[in-house]
PDB file of C-alpha atoms and ligand atoms in Angstrom:
ATOM      1  CA  SER A 955       0.000   0.000   0.000  1.00  0.00           C
ATOM      2  CA  ARG A 956       1.292   3.366  -0.966  1.00  0.00           C
ATOM      3  CA  LYS A 957      -1.372   5.728   0.409  1.00  0.00           C
ATOM      4  CA  ILE A 958      -2.063   5.202   4.088  1.00  0.00           C
ATOM      5  CA  VAL A 959      -4.414   7.005   6.475  1.00  0.00           C
ATOM      6  CA  ILE A 960      -3.414   6.513  10.099  1.00  0.00           C
ATOM      7  CA  LYS A 961      -5.959   7.259  12.820  1.00  0.00           C
ATOM      8  CA  ILE A 962      -4.515   7.709  16.278  1.00  0.00           C
ATOM      9  CA  GLY A 963      -6.901   7.191  19.193  1.00  0.00           C
ATOM     10  CA  SER A 964      -6.851   9.405  22.259  1.00  0.00           C
ATOM     11  CA  ASN A 965      -5.966   6.468  24.475  1.00  0.00           C
ATOM     12  CA  VAL A 966      -2.865   5.802  22.434  1.00  0.00           C
ATOM     13  CA  LEU A 967      -1.644   9.300  23.194  1.00  0.00           C
ATOM     14  CA  SER A 968      -2.447   9.366  26.904  1.00  0.00           C
ATOM     15  CA  ASP A 969      -0.802   7.625  29.806  1.00  0.00           C
ATOM     16  CA  ASP A 970      -2.597   6.201  32.827  1.00  0.00           C
ATOM     17  CA  GLU A 971      -2.730   9.586  34.572  1.00  0.00           C
ATOM     18  CA  GLY A 972      -4.314  11.256  31.576  1.00  0.00           C
ATOM     19  CA  PHE A 973      -1.209  13.078  30.441  1.00  0.00           C
ATOM     20  CA  VAL A 974       0.147  13.039  26.931  1.00  0.00           C
ATOM     21  CA  ASN A 975       2.416  10.087  26.314  1.00  0.00           C
ATOM     22  CA  LYS A 976       5.174  11.885  24.440  1.00  0.00           C
ATOM     23  CA  GLU A 977       7.268   8.766  24.020  1.00  0.00           C
ATOM     24  CA  THR A 978       4.491   7.009  22.106  1.00  0.00           C
ATOM     25  CA  LEU A 979       3.758  10.083  20.037  1.00  0.00           C
ATOM     26  CA  HIS A 980       7.421  10.439  19.174  1.00  0.00           C
ATOM     27  CA  ASN A 981       7.675   6.785  18.207  1.00  0.00           C
ATOM     28  CA  ILE A 982       4.648   7.102  15.899  1.00  0.00           C
ATOM     29  CA  VAL A 983       6.120  10.199  14.252  1.00  0.00           C
ATOM     30  CA  GLU A 984       9.434   8.393  13.789  1.00  0.00           C
ATOM     31  CA  GLN A 985       7.667   5.508  12.042  1.00  0.00           C
ATOM     32  CA  VAL A 986       5.594   7.809   9.826  1.00  0.00           C
ATOM     33  CA  ALA A 987       8.797   9.563   8.800  1.00  0.00           C
ATOM     34  CA  GLY A 988      10.275   6.150   8.005  1.00  0.00           C
ATOM     35  CA  LEU A 989       7.277   5.194   5.884  1.00  0.00           C
ATOM     36  CA  TYR A 990       7.547   8.519   4.089  1.00  0.00           C
ATOM     37  CA  ARG A 991      11.198   7.877   3.287  1.00  0.00           C
ATOM     38  CA  GLU A 992      10.192   4.519   1.812  1.00  0.00           C
ATOM     39  CA  GLY A 993       7.962   6.389  -0.613  1.00  0.00           C
ATOM     40  CA  LYS A 994       4.652   5.970   1.144  1.00  0.00           C
ATOM     41  CA  GLN A 995       2.189   8.814   1.502  1.00  0.00           C
ATOM     42  CA  VAL A 996       0.592   9.319   4.892  1.00  0.00           C
ATOM     43  CA  ILE A 997      -2.322  11.308   6.268  1.00  0.00           C
ATOM     44  CA  ILE A 998      -2.815  11.355  10.028  1.00  0.00           C
ATOM     45  CA  VAL A 999      -6.188  11.650  11.741  1.00  0.00           C
ATOM     46  CA  SER A1000      -5.416  12.422  15.350  1.00  0.00           C
ATOM     47  CA  SER A1001      -7.539  12.505  18.456  1.00  0.00           C
ATOM     48  CA  GLY A1002      -6.126  13.706  21.742  1.00  0.00           C
ATOM     49  CA  ALA A1003      -6.912  17.437  21.775  1.00  0.00           C
ATOM     50  CA  GLY A1004      -9.036  17.082  24.893  1.00  0.00           C
ATOM     51  CA  ILE A1005      -6.327  15.249  26.817  1.00  0.00           C
ATOM     52  CA  CYS A1006      -3.716  17.773  25.740  1.00  0.00           C
ATOM     53  CA  GLY A1007      -6.031  20.538  26.945  1.00  0.00           C
ATOM     54  CA  VAL A1008      -6.368  18.966  30.356  1.00  0.00           C
ATOM     55  CA  ALA A1009      -2.625  18.441  30.552  1.00  0.00           C
ATOM     56  CA  ALA A1010      -1.944  22.047  29.501  1.00  0.00           C
ATOM     57  CA  ILE A1011      -4.088  23.805  32.071  1.00  0.00           C
ATOM     58  CA  ASN A1012      -3.770  21.006  34.577  1.00  0.00           C
ATOM     59  CA  LYS A1013      -7.413  20.691  35.499  1.00  0.00           C
ATOM     60  CA  TRP A1014     -10.511  18.952  34.373  1.00  0.00           C
ATOM     61  CA  SER A1015     -13.417  20.450  36.216  1.00  0.00           C
ATOM     62  CA  ARG A1016     -16.985  20.787  34.895  1.00  0.00           C
ATOM     63  CA  ARG A1017     -16.729  17.353  33.314  1.00  0.00           C
ATOM     64  CA  GLY A1018     -20.204  17.259  31.858  1.00  0.00           C
ATOM     65  CA  ASP A1019     -20.152  20.788  30.458  1.00  0.00           C
ATOM     66  CA  ILE A1020     -19.978  20.648  26.672  1.00  0.00           C
ATOM     67  CA  ASN A1021     -18.668  24.207  26.216  1.00  0.00           C
ATOM     68  CA  TYR A1022     -15.962  23.560  28.753  1.00  0.00           C
ATOM     69  CA  LYS A1023     -14.996  20.414  26.867  1.00  0.00           C
ATOM     70  CA  GLN A1024     -14.866  22.361  23.615  1.00  0.00           C
ATOM     71  CA  ALA A1025     -12.699  24.980  25.319  1.00  0.00           C
ATOM     72  CA  LEU A1026     -10.311  22.255  26.462  1.00  0.00           C
ATOM     73  CA  CYS A1027     -10.097  20.957  22.894  1.00  0.00           C
ATOM     74  CA  ALA A1028      -9.329  24.478  21.630  1.00  0.00           C
ATOM     75  CA  ILE A1029      -6.448  24.698  24.092  1.00  0.00           C
ATOM     76  CA  GLY A1030      -5.280  21.147  23.521  1.00  0.00           C
ATOM     77  CA  GLN A1031      -5.382  21.222  19.715  1.00  0.00           C
ATOM     78  CA  VAL A1032      -2.567  23.789  19.769  1.00  0.00           C
ATOM     79  CA  GLU A1033      -0.542  21.666  22.189  1.00  0.00           C
ATOM     80  CA  LEU A1034      -1.125  18.569  20.104  1.00  0.00           C
ATOM     81  CA  MET A1035      -0.119  20.209  16.828  1.00  0.00           C
ATOM     82  CA  ASN A1036       2.865  21.778  18.523  1.00  0.00           C
ATOM     83  CA  ALA A1037       4.058  18.325  19.566  1.00  0.00           C
ATOM     84  CA  TYR A1038       3.563  16.932  16.054  1.00  0.00           C
ATOM     85  CA  LYS A1039       5.289  19.913  14.479  1.00  0.00           C
ATOM     86  CA  GLU A1040       8.254  19.650  16.814  1.00  0.00           C
ATOM     87  CA  TYR A1041       8.678  15.883  16.361  1.00  0.00           C
ATOM     88  CA  PHE A1042       8.242  15.887  12.590  1.00  0.00           C
ATOM     89  CA  ALA A1043      10.779  18.720  12.333  1.00  0.00           C
ATOM     90  CA  ASP A1044      13.397  16.239  13.595  1.00  0.00           C
ATOM     91  CA  TYR A1045      12.839  14.389  10.305  1.00  0.00           C
ATOM     92  CA  GLU A1046      12.635  17.576   8.251  1.00  0.00           C
ATOM     93  CA  LEU A1047       8.946  17.116   7.613  1.00  0.00           C
ATOM     94  CA  HIS A1048       6.259  19.772   7.763  1.00  0.00           C
ATOM     95  CA  VAL A1049       2.735  19.266   9.031  1.00  0.00           C
ATOM     96  CA  GLY A1050      -0.529  20.901   7.948  1.00  0.00           C
ATOM     97  CA  GLN A1051      -3.635  21.036  10.087  1.00  0.00           C
ATOM     98  CA  MET A1052      -7.182  20.485   8.849  1.00  0.00           C
ATOM     99  CA  LEU A1053     -10.144  20.691  11.237  1.00  0.00           C
ATOM    100  CA  LEU A1054     -13.315  19.243   9.734  1.00  0.00           C
ATOM    101  CA  THR A1055     -16.974  18.670  10.521  1.00  0.00           C
ATOM    102  CA  ARG A1056     -19.695  16.452   9.081  1.00  0.00           C
ATOM    103  CA  GLU A1057     -20.967  19.296   6.922  1.00  0.00           C
ATOM    104  CA  ASP A1058     -17.647  19.356   5.128  1.00  0.00           C
ATOM    105  CA  PHE A1059     -18.313  15.856   3.822  1.00  0.00           C
ATOM    106  CA  GLY A1060     -21.951  16.485   2.922  1.00  0.00           C
ATOM    107  CA  ASP A1061     -21.374  19.454   0.664  1.00  0.00           C
ATOM    108  CA  HIS A1062     -19.931  18.865  -2.799  1.00  0.00           C
ATOM    109  CA  ILE A1063     -17.885  22.064  -2.995  1.00  0.00           C
ATOM    110  CA  ARG A1064     -16.487  21.693   0.498  1.00  0.00           C
ATOM    111  CA  THR A1065     -15.577  18.076  -0.138  1.00  0.00           C
ATOM    112  CA  LEU A1066     -13.831  19.044  -3.338  1.00  0.00           C
ATOM    113  CA  ASN A1067     -11.863  21.735  -1.516  1.00  0.00           C
ATOM    114  CA  ILE A1068     -10.803  19.352   1.223  1.00  0.00           C
ATOM    115  CA  ARG A1069      -9.747  16.810  -1.373  1.00  0.00           C
ATOM    116  CA  ASN A1070      -7.705  19.371  -3.287  1.00  0.00           C
ATOM    117  CA  THR A1071      -6.060  20.682  -0.139  1.00  0.00           C
ATOM    118  CA  LEU A1072      -5.189  17.148   0.969  1.00  0.00           C
ATOM    119  CA  PHE A1073      -3.730  16.198  -2.406  1.00  0.00           C
ATOM    120  CA  THR A1074      -1.743  19.446  -2.503  1.00  0.00           C
ATOM    121  CA  LEU A1075      -0.324  18.957   0.987  1.00  0.00           C
ATOM    122  CA  VAL A1076       0.697  15.391   0.194  1.00  0.00           C
ATOM    123  CA  ASP A1077       2.159  16.389  -3.180  1.00  0.00           C
ATOM    124  CA  GLU A1078       4.260  18.980  -1.391  1.00  0.00           C
ATOM    125  CA  GLY A1079       5.596  16.364   0.986  1.00  0.00           C
ATOM    126  CA  VAL A1080       3.688  17.758   3.955  1.00  0.00           C
ATOM    127  CA  ILE A1081       2.002  15.442   6.476  1.00  0.00           C
ATOM    128  CA  PRO A1082      -1.669  16.461   6.854  1.00  0.00           C
ATOM    129  CA  ILE A1083      -3.007  16.095  10.373  1.00  0.00           C
ATOM    130  CA  ILE A1084      -6.781  16.025  10.574  1.00  0.00           C
ATOM    131  CA  ASN A1085      -9.124  16.298  13.529  1.00  0.00           C
ATOM    132  CA  GLU A1086     -12.761  17.072  14.073  1.00  0.00           C
ATOM    133  CA  ASN A1087     -13.371  20.790  14.555  1.00  0.00           C
ATOM    134  CA  ASP A1088     -14.639  20.372  18.088  1.00  0.00           C
ATOM    135  CA  SER A1089     -15.301  24.006  18.869  1.00  0.00           C
ATOM    136  CA  VAL A1090     -17.950  24.325  16.134  1.00  0.00           C
ATOM    137  CA  SER A1091     -19.235  20.777  16.331  1.00  0.00           C
ATOM    138  CA  VAL A1092     -22.555  20.686  18.098  1.00  0.00           C
ATOM    139  CA  ASP A1093     -24.319  17.334  17.871  1.00  0.00           C
ATOM    140  CA  GLU A1094     -26.168  18.140  14.653  1.00  0.00           C
ATOM    141  CA  ILE A1095     -23.037  18.631  12.584  1.00  0.00           C
ATOM    142  CA  LYS A1096     -20.752  16.288  14.420  1.00  0.00           C
ATOM    143  CA  ILE A1097     -19.000  13.340  12.887  1.00  0.00           C
ATOM    144  CA  GLY A1098     -18.688  12.268  16.502  1.00  0.00           C
ATOM    145  CA  ASP A1099     -15.667  10.041  16.455  1.00  0.00           C
ATOM    146  CA  ASN A1100     -12.391  10.005  14.628  1.00  0.00           C
ATOM    147  CA  ASP A1101     -12.794   6.410  13.457  1.00  0.00           C
ATOM    148  CA  THR A1102     -15.524   7.648  11.130  1.00  0.00           C
ATOM    149  CA  LEU A1103     -13.481  10.729  10.237  1.00  0.00           C
ATOM    150  CA  GLY A1104     -10.568   8.443   9.388  1.00  0.00           C
ATOM    151  CA  ALA A1105     -12.786   6.329   7.142  1.00  0.00           C
ATOM    152  CA  LEU A1106     -14.280   9.369   5.386  1.00  0.00           C
ATOM    153  CA  THR A1107     -10.771  10.702   4.827  1.00  0.00           C
ATOM    154  CA  ALA A1108      -9.513   7.380   3.459  1.00  0.00           C
ATOM    155  CA  ASN A1109     -12.420   7.254   0.994  1.00  0.00           C
ATOM    156  CA  LEU A1110     -12.028  10.875  -0.031  1.00  0.00           C
ATOM    157  CA  TRP A1111      -8.316  10.482  -0.704  1.00  0.00           C
ATOM    158  CA  ASN A1112      -8.622   7.051  -2.358  1.00  0.00           C
ATOM    159  CA  ALA A1113      -6.250   5.586   0.200  1.00  0.00           C
ATOM    160  CA  ASP A1114      -4.938   2.037  -0.129  1.00  0.00           C
ATOM    161  CA  LEU A1115      -5.128   1.321   3.579  1.00  0.00           C
ATOM    162  CA  LEU A1116      -6.643   2.739   6.766  1.00  0.00           C
ATOM    163  CA  ILE A1117      -4.763   1.927   9.956  1.00  0.00           C
ATOM    164  CA  ILE A1118      -6.547   2.543  13.257  1.00  0.00           C
ATOM    165  CA  LEU A1119      -4.307   2.735  16.300  1.00  0.00           C
ATOM    166  CA  SER A1120      -6.112   1.992  19.547  1.00  0.00           C
ATOM    167  CA  ASP A1121      -5.143   0.651  22.958  1.00  0.00           C
ATOM    168  CA  ILE A1122      -6.111  -2.951  22.211  1.00  0.00           C
ATOM    169  CA  ASP A1123      -4.490  -5.422  19.810  1.00  0.00           C
ATOM    170  CA  GLY A1124      -7.563  -5.623  17.583  1.00  0.00           C
ATOM    171  CA  VAL A1125     -11.134  -6.887  17.688  1.00  0.00           C
ATOM    172  CA  PHE A1126     -11.724  -9.589  20.271  1.00  0.00           C
ATOM    173  CA  ASP A1127     -14.723 -11.856  20.795  1.00  0.00           C
ATOM    174  CA  LYS A1128     -15.372  -9.824  23.957  1.00  0.00           C
ATOM    175  CA  ASN A1129     -13.877  -6.753  25.625  1.00  0.00           C
ATOM    176  CA  PRO A1130     -10.270  -7.703  26.464  1.00  0.00           C
ATOM    177  CA  LYS A1131     -10.228  -5.092  29.237  1.00  0.00           C
ATOM    178  CA  ASP A1132     -12.866  -7.045  31.132  1.00  0.00           C
ATOM    179  CA  HIS A1133     -12.121 -10.591  30.030  1.00  0.00           C
ATOM    180  CA  LYS A1134      -8.685 -12.165  30.316  1.00  0.00           C
ATOM    181  CA  ASP A1135      -9.707 -15.037  28.060  1.00  0.00           C
ATOM    182  CA  ALA A1136     -10.860 -12.786  25.191  1.00  0.00           C
ATOM    183  CA  GLU A1137      -9.622 -14.030  21.836  1.00  0.00           C
ATOM    184  CA  LEU A1138      -8.222 -11.871  19.058  1.00  0.00           C
ATOM    185  CA  ILE A1139      -9.936 -12.068  15.696  1.00  0.00           C
ATOM    186  CA  GLU A1140      -7.145 -11.614  13.170  1.00  0.00           C
ATOM    187  CA  GLU A1141      -8.970 -11.573   9.858  1.00  0.00           C
ATOM    188  CA  VAL A1142     -12.413 -10.275   8.975  1.00  0.00           C
ATOM    189  CA  TYR A1143     -14.099 -10.824   5.616  1.00  0.00           C
ATOM    190  CA  ASP A1144     -17.713 -10.544   6.748  1.00  0.00           C
ATOM    191  CA  ILE A1145     -18.559  -7.624   9.019  1.00  0.00           C
ATOM    192  CA  ASP A1146     -22.218  -8.571   9.577  1.00  0.00           C
ATOM    193  CA  GLY A1147     -21.063 -11.991  10.664  1.00  0.00           C
ATOM    194  CA  LEU A1148     -18.481 -10.466  12.973  1.00  0.00           C
ATOM    195  CA  LEU A1149     -21.050  -8.259  14.671  1.00  0.00           C
ATOM    196  CA  THR A1150     -23.190 -11.243  15.579  1.00  0.00           C
ATOM    197  CA  GLU A1151     -20.192 -13.077  17.020  1.00  0.00           C
ATOM    198  CA  ILE A1152     -18.673 -10.506  19.356  1.00  0.00           C
ATOM    199  CA  ASP A1153     -19.565  -8.593  22.482  1.00  0.00           C
ATOM    200  CA  SER A1154     -18.673  -4.978  21.827  1.00  0.00           C
ATOM    201  CA  ARG A1155     -19.617  -3.079  24.942  1.00  0.00           C
ATOM    202  CA  GLY A1156     -17.410  -0.483  26.594  1.00  0.00           C
ATOM    203  CA  THR A1157     -14.828   2.102  25.664  1.00  0.00           C
ATOM    204  CA  SER A1158     -11.618   3.042  27.411  1.00  0.00           C
ATOM    205  CA  ALA A1159     -11.103   6.050  29.694  1.00  0.00           C
ATOM    206  CA  PHE A1160     -10.916   8.742  26.993  1.00  0.00           C
ATOM    207  CA  GLY A1161     -12.386   6.861  24.080  1.00  0.00           C
ATOM    208  CA  THR A1162     -15.594   7.947  22.419  1.00  0.00           C
ATOM    209  CA  GLY A1163     -16.373   5.322  19.858  1.00  0.00           C
ATOM    210  CA  GLY A1164     -15.427   2.003  21.323  1.00  0.00           C
ATOM    211  CA  ILE A1165     -14.964  -0.992  19.083  1.00  0.00           C
ATOM    212  CA  VAL A1166     -18.257  -0.450  17.255  1.00  0.00           C
ATOM    213  CA  THR A1167     -17.204   2.738  15.451  1.00  0.00           C
ATOM    214  CA  LYS A1168     -13.989   1.007  14.411  1.00  0.00           C
ATOM    215  CA  ILE A1169     -15.935  -1.833  12.847  1.00  0.00           C
ATOM    216  CA  GLN A1170     -18.255   0.671  11.145  1.00  0.00           C
ATOM    217  CA  ALA A1171     -15.183   2.483   9.829  1.00  0.00           C
ATOM    218  CA  ALA A1172     -13.998  -0.806   8.348  1.00  0.00           C
ATOM    219  CA  ARG A1173     -17.343  -1.243   6.641  1.00  0.00           C
ATOM    220  CA  ARG A1174     -17.163   2.246   5.167  1.00  0.00           C
ATOM    221  CA  VAL A1175     -13.695   1.855   3.666  1.00  0.00           C
ATOM    222  CA  ASN A1176     -14.216  -1.757   2.576  1.00  0.00           C
ATOM    223  CA  GLU A1177     -17.105  -0.528   0.423  1.00  0.00           C
ATOM    224  CA  TYR A1178     -14.615   1.698  -1.373  1.00  0.00           C
ATOM    225  CA  GLY A1179     -12.155  -1.154  -1.888  1.00  0.00           C
ATOM    226  CA  ILE A1180      -9.890  -0.111   0.982  1.00  0.00           C
ATOM    227  CA  SER A1181      -8.709  -2.555   3.647  1.00  0.00           C
ATOM    228  CA  MET A1182      -8.462  -1.569   7.294  1.00  0.00           C
ATOM    229  CA  LEU A1183      -6.004  -2.633   9.925  1.00  0.00           C
ATOM    230  CA  LEU A1184      -6.749  -2.235  13.647  1.00  0.00           C
ATOM    231  CA  VAL A1185      -3.679  -2.538  15.869  1.00  0.00           C
ATOM    232  CA  ASN A1186      -2.352  -1.514  19.254  1.00  0.00           C
ATOM    233  CA  GLY A1187      -0.790   1.936  18.943  1.00  0.00           C
ATOM    234  CA  LYS A1188       0.749   1.729  22.404  1.00  0.00           C
ATOM    235  CA  LYS A1189       3.205  -0.918  21.253  1.00  0.00           C
ATOM    236  CA  LYS A1190       6.586   0.327  20.125  1.00  0.00           C
ATOM    237  CA  ASP A1191       7.141   0.310  16.349  1.00  0.00           C
ATOM    238  CA  ILE A1192       3.628  -0.990  15.777  1.00  0.00           C
ATOM    239  CA  LEU A1193       3.104   0.626  12.361  1.00  0.00           C
ATOM    240  CA  VAL A1194       6.218  -0.876  10.876  1.00  0.00           C
ATOM    241  CA  ASN A1195       5.657  -4.268  12.514  1.00  0.00           C
ATOM    242  CA  ALA A1196       1.967  -4.415  11.640  1.00  0.00           C
ATOM    243  CA  ILE A1197       2.639  -3.553   8.004  1.00  0.00           C
ATOM    244  CA  ASN A1198       5.331  -6.223   7.669  1.00  0.00           C
ATOM    245  CA  GLY A1199       3.176  -8.703   9.576  1.00  0.00           C
ATOM    246  CA  THR A1200       5.366  -9.362  12.610  1.00  0.00           C
ATOM    247  CA  GLU A1201       2.844  -7.855  15.015  1.00  0.00           C
ATOM    248  CA  LYS A1202      -0.735  -9.118  15.220  1.00  0.00           C
ATOM    249  CA  GLY A1203      -3.917  -7.127  14.820  1.00  0.00           C
ATOM    250  CA  THR A1204      -7.249  -7.326  13.041  1.00  0.00           C
ATOM    251  CA  ILE A1205      -7.314  -6.850   9.301  1.00  0.00           C
ATOM    252  CA  PHE A1206     -10.607  -6.154   7.556  1.00  0.00           C
ATOM    253  CA  PHE A1207     -10.249  -7.217   3.948  1.00  0.00           C
ATOM    254  CA  CYS A1208     -12.262  -5.505   1.275  1.00  0.00           C
ATOM    255  CA  GLN A1209     -14.083  -7.907  -1.015  1.00  0.00           C
TER     256      GLN A1209
HETATM  257  P1  ADP B 726      -9.816   4.918  20.954  1.00  0.00           P
HETATM  258  O1  ADP B 726      -9.647   6.069  21.893  1.00  0.00           O
HETATM  259  O2  ADP B 726      -8.524   4.281  20.559  1.00  0.00           O
HETATM  260  O3  ADP B 726     -10.676   5.246  19.771  1.00  0.00           O
HETATM  261  P2  ADP B 726     -12.008   3.497  22.340  1.00  0.00           P
HETATM  262  O4  ADP B 726     -11.912   3.503  23.827  1.00  0.00           O
HETATM  263  O5  ADP B 726     -13.022   4.376  21.713  1.00  0.00           O
HETATM  264  O6  ADP B 726     -10.526   3.719  21.766  1.00  0.00           O
HETATM  265  O7  ADP B 726     -12.318   1.989  21.830  1.00  0.00           O
HETATM  266  C1  ADP B 726     -11.478   0.904  22.139  1.00  0.00           C
HETATM  267  C2  ADP B 726     -12.014   0.147  23.335  1.00  0.00           C
HETATM  268  O8  ADP B 726     -13.123  -0.679  22.950  1.00  0.00           O
HETATM  269  C3  ADP B 726     -11.040  -0.828  23.934  1.00  0.00           C
HETATM  270  O9  ADP B 726     -10.132  -0.212  24.823  1.00  0.00           O
HETATM  271  C4  ADP B 726     -11.947  -1.839  24.633  1.00  0.00           C
HETATM  272  O10 ADP B 726     -12.036  -1.543  26.020  1.00  0.00           O
HETATM  273  C5  ADP B 726     -13.318  -1.630  24.001  1.00  0.00           C
HETATM  274  N1  ADP B 726     -13.925  -2.877  23.493  1.00  0.00           N
HETATM  275  C6  ADP B 726     -15.186  -3.289  23.755  1.00  0.00           C
HETATM  276  N2  ADP B 726     -15.454  -4.470  23.168  1.00  0.00           N
HETATM  277  C7  ADP B 726     -14.340  -4.841  22.503  1.00  0.00           C
HETATM  278  C8  ADP B 726     -14.002  -5.980  21.684  1.00  0.00           C
HETATM  279  N3  ADP B 726     -14.885  -6.966  21.416  1.00  0.00           N
HETATM  280  N4  ADP B 726     -12.747  -6.036  21.142  1.00  0.00           N
HETATM  281  C9  ADP B 726     -11.862  -5.033  21.371  1.00  0.00           C
HETATM  282  N5  ADP B 726     -12.129  -3.933  22.126  1.00  0.00           N
HETATM  283  C10 ADP B 726     -13.352  -3.821  22.706  1.00  0.00           C
END
């Protein structure tokens, strides 16, 4: 695969205390730079603005308050991009930020503009980093989770592969956080079949979508002839190892 969209979940980027895990972020950037040098093109869809916001101002009060949450994302998005910019600079790569909402994918002209901007950034050797525009996203215009945003981006860009980095090794028959005996499902050809076979309840501490939105993302890209790989982004060198097959995950094959 030459064109890869990589979605990075918020749990990948946070440690147990809720702070940004800079080591993991740096390792991901290092791998993306490596892929780039091999001639691959990469677009990143990154969560984690909220966590970065909490880490930056060192408090997380008014938990349930949506405007407060949006404010935290506004603060954290800058921190997040700053980290990406700094780390990619070590590999002489530039980053470009795009903040999108559902409306951007529903409107022909907007979609065309996004597409052109993405292609231009990639052509110029810049790494696009996409996130939902949280500060304008009320429920009505929300995409809601970055798994879906990653899938929409992969389809829009005609990617060859979507890689979702989460904090679990892949799809299991039941939530591996609650069940020690959960078994990893390595290959998926039939998503409807999969959904009847697994228990998919629960998300992690900062997650929004859970496993369900990841499976839906697979369905979306599979329909466009794009395969999806779900792997554990907390493991060192996971991108490289997952692509060359030395590290396990779940691959959703397009028909
Ligand atoms: P992210 O922030 O990476 O998007 P989420 O917390 O939204 O992650 O979703 C991943 C979580 O889904 C896992 O940490 C796990 O607790 C939960 N989960 C529930 N059921 C399953 C399952 N059958 N297989 C894998 N993960 C599951």
